[in-house]
Short mmCIF file of C-alpha atoms in Angstrom, two decimals:
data_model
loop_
_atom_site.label_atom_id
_atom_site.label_comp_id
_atom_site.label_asym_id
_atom_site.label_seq_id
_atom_site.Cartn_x
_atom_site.Cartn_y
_atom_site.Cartn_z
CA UNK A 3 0.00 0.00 0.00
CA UNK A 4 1.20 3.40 -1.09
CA UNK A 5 2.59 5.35 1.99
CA UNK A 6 0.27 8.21 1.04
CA UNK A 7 -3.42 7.40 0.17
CA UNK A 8 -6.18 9.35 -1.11
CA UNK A 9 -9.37 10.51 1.37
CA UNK A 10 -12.88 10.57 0.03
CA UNK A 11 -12.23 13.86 -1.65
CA UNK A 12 -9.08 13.32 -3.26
CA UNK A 13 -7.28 14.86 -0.13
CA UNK A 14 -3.49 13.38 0.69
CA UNK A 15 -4.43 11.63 4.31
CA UNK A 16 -1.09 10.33 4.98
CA UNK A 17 -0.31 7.22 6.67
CA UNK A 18 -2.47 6.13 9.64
CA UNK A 19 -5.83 5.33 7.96
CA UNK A 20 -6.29 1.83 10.05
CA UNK A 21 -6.01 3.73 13.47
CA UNK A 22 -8.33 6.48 12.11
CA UNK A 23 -10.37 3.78 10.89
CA UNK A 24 -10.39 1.83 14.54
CA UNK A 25 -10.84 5.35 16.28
CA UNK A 26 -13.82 6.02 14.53
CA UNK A 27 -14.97 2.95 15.16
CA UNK A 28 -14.51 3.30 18.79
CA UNK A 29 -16.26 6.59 18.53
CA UNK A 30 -19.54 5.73 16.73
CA UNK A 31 -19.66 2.04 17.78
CA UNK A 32 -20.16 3.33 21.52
CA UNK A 33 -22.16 6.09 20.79
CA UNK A 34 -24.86 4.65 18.52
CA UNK A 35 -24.30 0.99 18.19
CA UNK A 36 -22.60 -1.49 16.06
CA UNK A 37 -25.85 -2.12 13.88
CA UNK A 38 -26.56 1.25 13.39
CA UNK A 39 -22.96 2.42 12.31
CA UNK A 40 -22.81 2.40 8.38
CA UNK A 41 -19.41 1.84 6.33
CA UNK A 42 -20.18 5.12 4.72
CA UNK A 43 -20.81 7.17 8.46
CA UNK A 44 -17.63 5.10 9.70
CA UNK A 45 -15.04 5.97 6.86
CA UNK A 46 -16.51 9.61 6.47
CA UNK A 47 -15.35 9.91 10.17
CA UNK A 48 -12.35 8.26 9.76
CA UNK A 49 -11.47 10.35 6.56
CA UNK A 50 -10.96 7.58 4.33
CA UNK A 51 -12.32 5.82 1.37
CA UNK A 52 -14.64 2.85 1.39
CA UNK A 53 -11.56 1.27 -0.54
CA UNK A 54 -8.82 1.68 1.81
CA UNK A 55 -11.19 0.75 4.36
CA UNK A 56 -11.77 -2.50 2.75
CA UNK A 57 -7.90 -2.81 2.11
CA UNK A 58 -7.59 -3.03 6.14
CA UNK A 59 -10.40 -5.01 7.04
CA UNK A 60 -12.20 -7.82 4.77
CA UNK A 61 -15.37 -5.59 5.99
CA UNK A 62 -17.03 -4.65 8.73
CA UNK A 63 -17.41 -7.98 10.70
CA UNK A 64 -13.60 -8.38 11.26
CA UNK A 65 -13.62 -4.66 11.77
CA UNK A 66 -16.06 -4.71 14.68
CA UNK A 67 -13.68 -7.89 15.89
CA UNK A 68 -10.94 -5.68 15.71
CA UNK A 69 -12.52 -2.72 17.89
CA UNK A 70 -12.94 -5.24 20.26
CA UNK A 71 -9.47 -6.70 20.85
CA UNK A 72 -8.43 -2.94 20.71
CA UNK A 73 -10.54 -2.44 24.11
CA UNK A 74 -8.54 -4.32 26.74
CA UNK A 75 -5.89 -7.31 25.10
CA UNK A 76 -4.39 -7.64 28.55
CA UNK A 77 -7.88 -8.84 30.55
CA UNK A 78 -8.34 -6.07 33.23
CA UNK A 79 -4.37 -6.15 34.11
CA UNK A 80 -5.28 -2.40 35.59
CA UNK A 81 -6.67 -4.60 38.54
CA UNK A 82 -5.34 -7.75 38.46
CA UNK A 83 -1.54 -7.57 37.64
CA UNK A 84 -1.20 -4.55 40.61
CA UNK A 85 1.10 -5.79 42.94
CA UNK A 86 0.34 -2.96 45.58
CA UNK A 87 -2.99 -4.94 46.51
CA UNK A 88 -3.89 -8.04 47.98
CA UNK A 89 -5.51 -10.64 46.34
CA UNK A 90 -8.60 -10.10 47.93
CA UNK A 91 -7.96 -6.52 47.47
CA UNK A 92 -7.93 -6.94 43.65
CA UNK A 93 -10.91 -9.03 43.60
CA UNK A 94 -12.76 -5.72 45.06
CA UNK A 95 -10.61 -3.14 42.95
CA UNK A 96 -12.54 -4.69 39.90
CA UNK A 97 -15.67 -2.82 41.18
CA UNK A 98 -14.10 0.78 41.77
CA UNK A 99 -15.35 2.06 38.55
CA UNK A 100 -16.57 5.57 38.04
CA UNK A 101 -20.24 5.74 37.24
CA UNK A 102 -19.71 7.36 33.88
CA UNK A 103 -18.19 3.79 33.08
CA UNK A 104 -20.29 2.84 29.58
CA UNK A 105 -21.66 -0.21 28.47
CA UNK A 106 -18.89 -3.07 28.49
CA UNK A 107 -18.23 -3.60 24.28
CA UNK A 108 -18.35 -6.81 24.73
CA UNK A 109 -21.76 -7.08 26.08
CA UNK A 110 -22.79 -4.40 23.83
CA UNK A 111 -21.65 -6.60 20.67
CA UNK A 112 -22.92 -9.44 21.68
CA UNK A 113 -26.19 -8.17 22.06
CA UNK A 114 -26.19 -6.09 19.08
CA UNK A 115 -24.89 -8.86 16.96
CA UNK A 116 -27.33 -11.78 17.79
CA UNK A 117 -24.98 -14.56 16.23
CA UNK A 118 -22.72 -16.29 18.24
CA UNK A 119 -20.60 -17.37 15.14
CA UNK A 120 -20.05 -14.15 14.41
CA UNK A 121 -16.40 -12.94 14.78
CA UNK A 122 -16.72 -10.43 17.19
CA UNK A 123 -19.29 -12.58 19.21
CA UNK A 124 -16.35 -15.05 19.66
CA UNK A 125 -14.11 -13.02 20.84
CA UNK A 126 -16.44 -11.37 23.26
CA UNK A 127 -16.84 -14.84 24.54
CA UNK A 128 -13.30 -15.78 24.90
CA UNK A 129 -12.79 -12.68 26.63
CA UNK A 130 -15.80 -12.96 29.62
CA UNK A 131 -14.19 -16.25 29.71
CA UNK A 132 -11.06 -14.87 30.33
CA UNK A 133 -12.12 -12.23 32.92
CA UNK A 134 -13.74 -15.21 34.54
CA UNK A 135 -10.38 -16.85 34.88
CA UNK A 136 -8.64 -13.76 35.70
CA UNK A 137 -11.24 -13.78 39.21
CA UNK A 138 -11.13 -17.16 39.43
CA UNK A 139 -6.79 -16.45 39.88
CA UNK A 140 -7.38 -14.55 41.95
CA UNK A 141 -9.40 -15.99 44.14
CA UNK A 142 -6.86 -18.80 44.35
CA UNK A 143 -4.58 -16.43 45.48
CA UNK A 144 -6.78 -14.98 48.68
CA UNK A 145 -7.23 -18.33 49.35
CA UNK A 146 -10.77 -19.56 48.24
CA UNK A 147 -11.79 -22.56 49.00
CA UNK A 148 -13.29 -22.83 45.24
CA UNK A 149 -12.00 -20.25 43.59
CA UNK A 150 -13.47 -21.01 40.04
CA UNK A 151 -17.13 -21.30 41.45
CA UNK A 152 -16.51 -17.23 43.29
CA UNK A 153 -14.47 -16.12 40.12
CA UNK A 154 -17.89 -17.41 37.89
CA UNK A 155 -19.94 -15.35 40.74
CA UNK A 156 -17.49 -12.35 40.27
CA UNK A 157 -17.46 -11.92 36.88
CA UNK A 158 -21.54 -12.52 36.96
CA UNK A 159 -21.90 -9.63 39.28
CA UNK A 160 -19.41 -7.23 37.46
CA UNK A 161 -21.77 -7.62 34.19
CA UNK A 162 -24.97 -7.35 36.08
CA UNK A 163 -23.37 -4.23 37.78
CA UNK A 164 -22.18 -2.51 34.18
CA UNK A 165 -25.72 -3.55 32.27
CA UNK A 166 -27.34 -1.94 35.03
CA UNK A 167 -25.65 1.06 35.60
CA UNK A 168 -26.85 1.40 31.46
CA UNK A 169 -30.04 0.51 31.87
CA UNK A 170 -30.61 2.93 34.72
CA UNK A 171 -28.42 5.64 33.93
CA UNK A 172 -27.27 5.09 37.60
CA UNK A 173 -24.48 3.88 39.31
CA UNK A 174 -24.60 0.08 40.17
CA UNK A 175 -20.52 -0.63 40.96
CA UNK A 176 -20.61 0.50 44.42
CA UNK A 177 -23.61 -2.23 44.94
CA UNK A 178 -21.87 -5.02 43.16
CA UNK A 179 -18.74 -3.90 45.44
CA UNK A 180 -20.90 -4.96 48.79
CA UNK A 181 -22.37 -7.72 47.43
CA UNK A 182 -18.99 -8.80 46.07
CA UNK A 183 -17.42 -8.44 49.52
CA UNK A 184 -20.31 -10.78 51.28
CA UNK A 185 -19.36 -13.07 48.32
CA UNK A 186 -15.85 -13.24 49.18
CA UNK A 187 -16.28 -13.14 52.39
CA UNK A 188 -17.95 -15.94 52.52
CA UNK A 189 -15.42 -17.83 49.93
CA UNK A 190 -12.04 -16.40 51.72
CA UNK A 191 -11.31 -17.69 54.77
CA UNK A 192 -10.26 -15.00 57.70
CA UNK A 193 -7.01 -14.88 58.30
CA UNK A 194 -6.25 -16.25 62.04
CA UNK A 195 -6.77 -13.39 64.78
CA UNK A 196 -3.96 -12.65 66.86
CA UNK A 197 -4.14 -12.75 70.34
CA UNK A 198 -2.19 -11.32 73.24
CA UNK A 199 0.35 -13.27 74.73
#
C-alpha cells in the first residue's frame, strides 16, 4: 500500500488510515451501536475511502472484531496484575469504577450482533471467559476454597453491575462492590486473629 493514500475527496491523508479507521470505530460504535454504524458514516469519520477501508479489514465484521481486541488485550491487568494490593484486594478493585463507566463492548456486541458465530461474538466470549479466569486467579490467590465457582460469581456480578448502571443511567458498581465483599467473604477464609500473649 502506497505510503500516502487518497481521502474521500481526493485529499493526501497520509499514513495512519487503520487507526483512524479503529478510532472512529470506537467513537460511533459506543455512541450509537454497532448495527446502526454504516461503512459510509464510519469511513466519512475516519477520513478515508470505502476502498482503503476494505484494504484493512475484509469488511465490517472483522472490523467490529478488531474494535474489540483494541478495548482491553491484557484482561483487566489495571486490577489484576497490581502488585500494591492483595488478592482479595484486587478481587474488590474490579468494582471501583466511576459511574460514567459505559456499556462493556463486549456485552454491547454481543447483544447487538445476535450470532454467536459471528467474529466479534467469539471473541467477546473468549474474553468474559477470560475475565472469569482472571477472578477465578485470583481468588486462588486470597485463598478460596473454590476459587473457580466465586471467580464465575465475580465476573456474573461485574456484568450485572455494568448492564445496570446502562439501563438505569445510575451507578450500580458501588452495589456489586458490597455484594462482592459478602461473596468473598464468605469464599475467603479469615485470616487467624492474633491474640495477646
Amino acid at each position: 500500500m502506497d505510503e500516502v493514500e487518497k481521502g474521500p475527496l481526493g485529499q493526501r491523508r497520509g499514513r495512519g488510515a487503520r487507526e483512524r479507521i479503529l478510532g472512529a470505530s470506537q467513537e460511533l460504535f459506543r455512541d450509537q451501536g454497532i448495527n446502526r454504524t454504516g461503512m459510509d458514516q464510519l469511513c466519512a469519520t475516519a477520513k478515508v475511502s470505502k476502498r482503503t477501508a476494505y484494504q484493512h479489514f475484509g469488511g465490517k465484521d472483522e472490523l467490529v472484531a478488531e474494535y474489540l481486541r483494541r478495548f482491553d488485550p491484557e484482561v483487566m491487568s489495571g486490577v489484576f496484575d497490581r502488585t500494591d494490593l492483595t488478592p482479595r484486594e484486587r478481587l474488590l478493585a474490579a468494582f471501583e469504577l466511576p459511574a460514567a463507566t459505559p456499556l462493556c463492548p463486549y456485552i454491547g456486541a454481543a447483544v447487538e450482533l445476535h450470532d454467536p458465530g459471528h467474529p466479534a461474538s467469539v471473541y467477546a466470549r473468549d474474553y468474559k471467559t477470560a475475565v472469569a479466569a482472571r477472578f477465578a486467579e485470583t481468588a486462588r490467590e486470597a485463598g478460596a476454597a473454590d476459587p473457580e465457582q466465586l471467580g464465575e460469581q465475580l465476573a456474573l456480578l461485574l456484568d450485572g453491575a455494568a448492564a445496570r448502571t446502562r439501563v438505569l443511567d445510575r451507578e450500580s458498581f458501588s452495589t456489586a462492590a458490597a455484594i462482592a465483599t459478602v461473596l468473598i467473604d464468605g469464599a475467603v477464609p479469615s485470616p487467624p486473629s492474633r491474640r495477646a500473649g
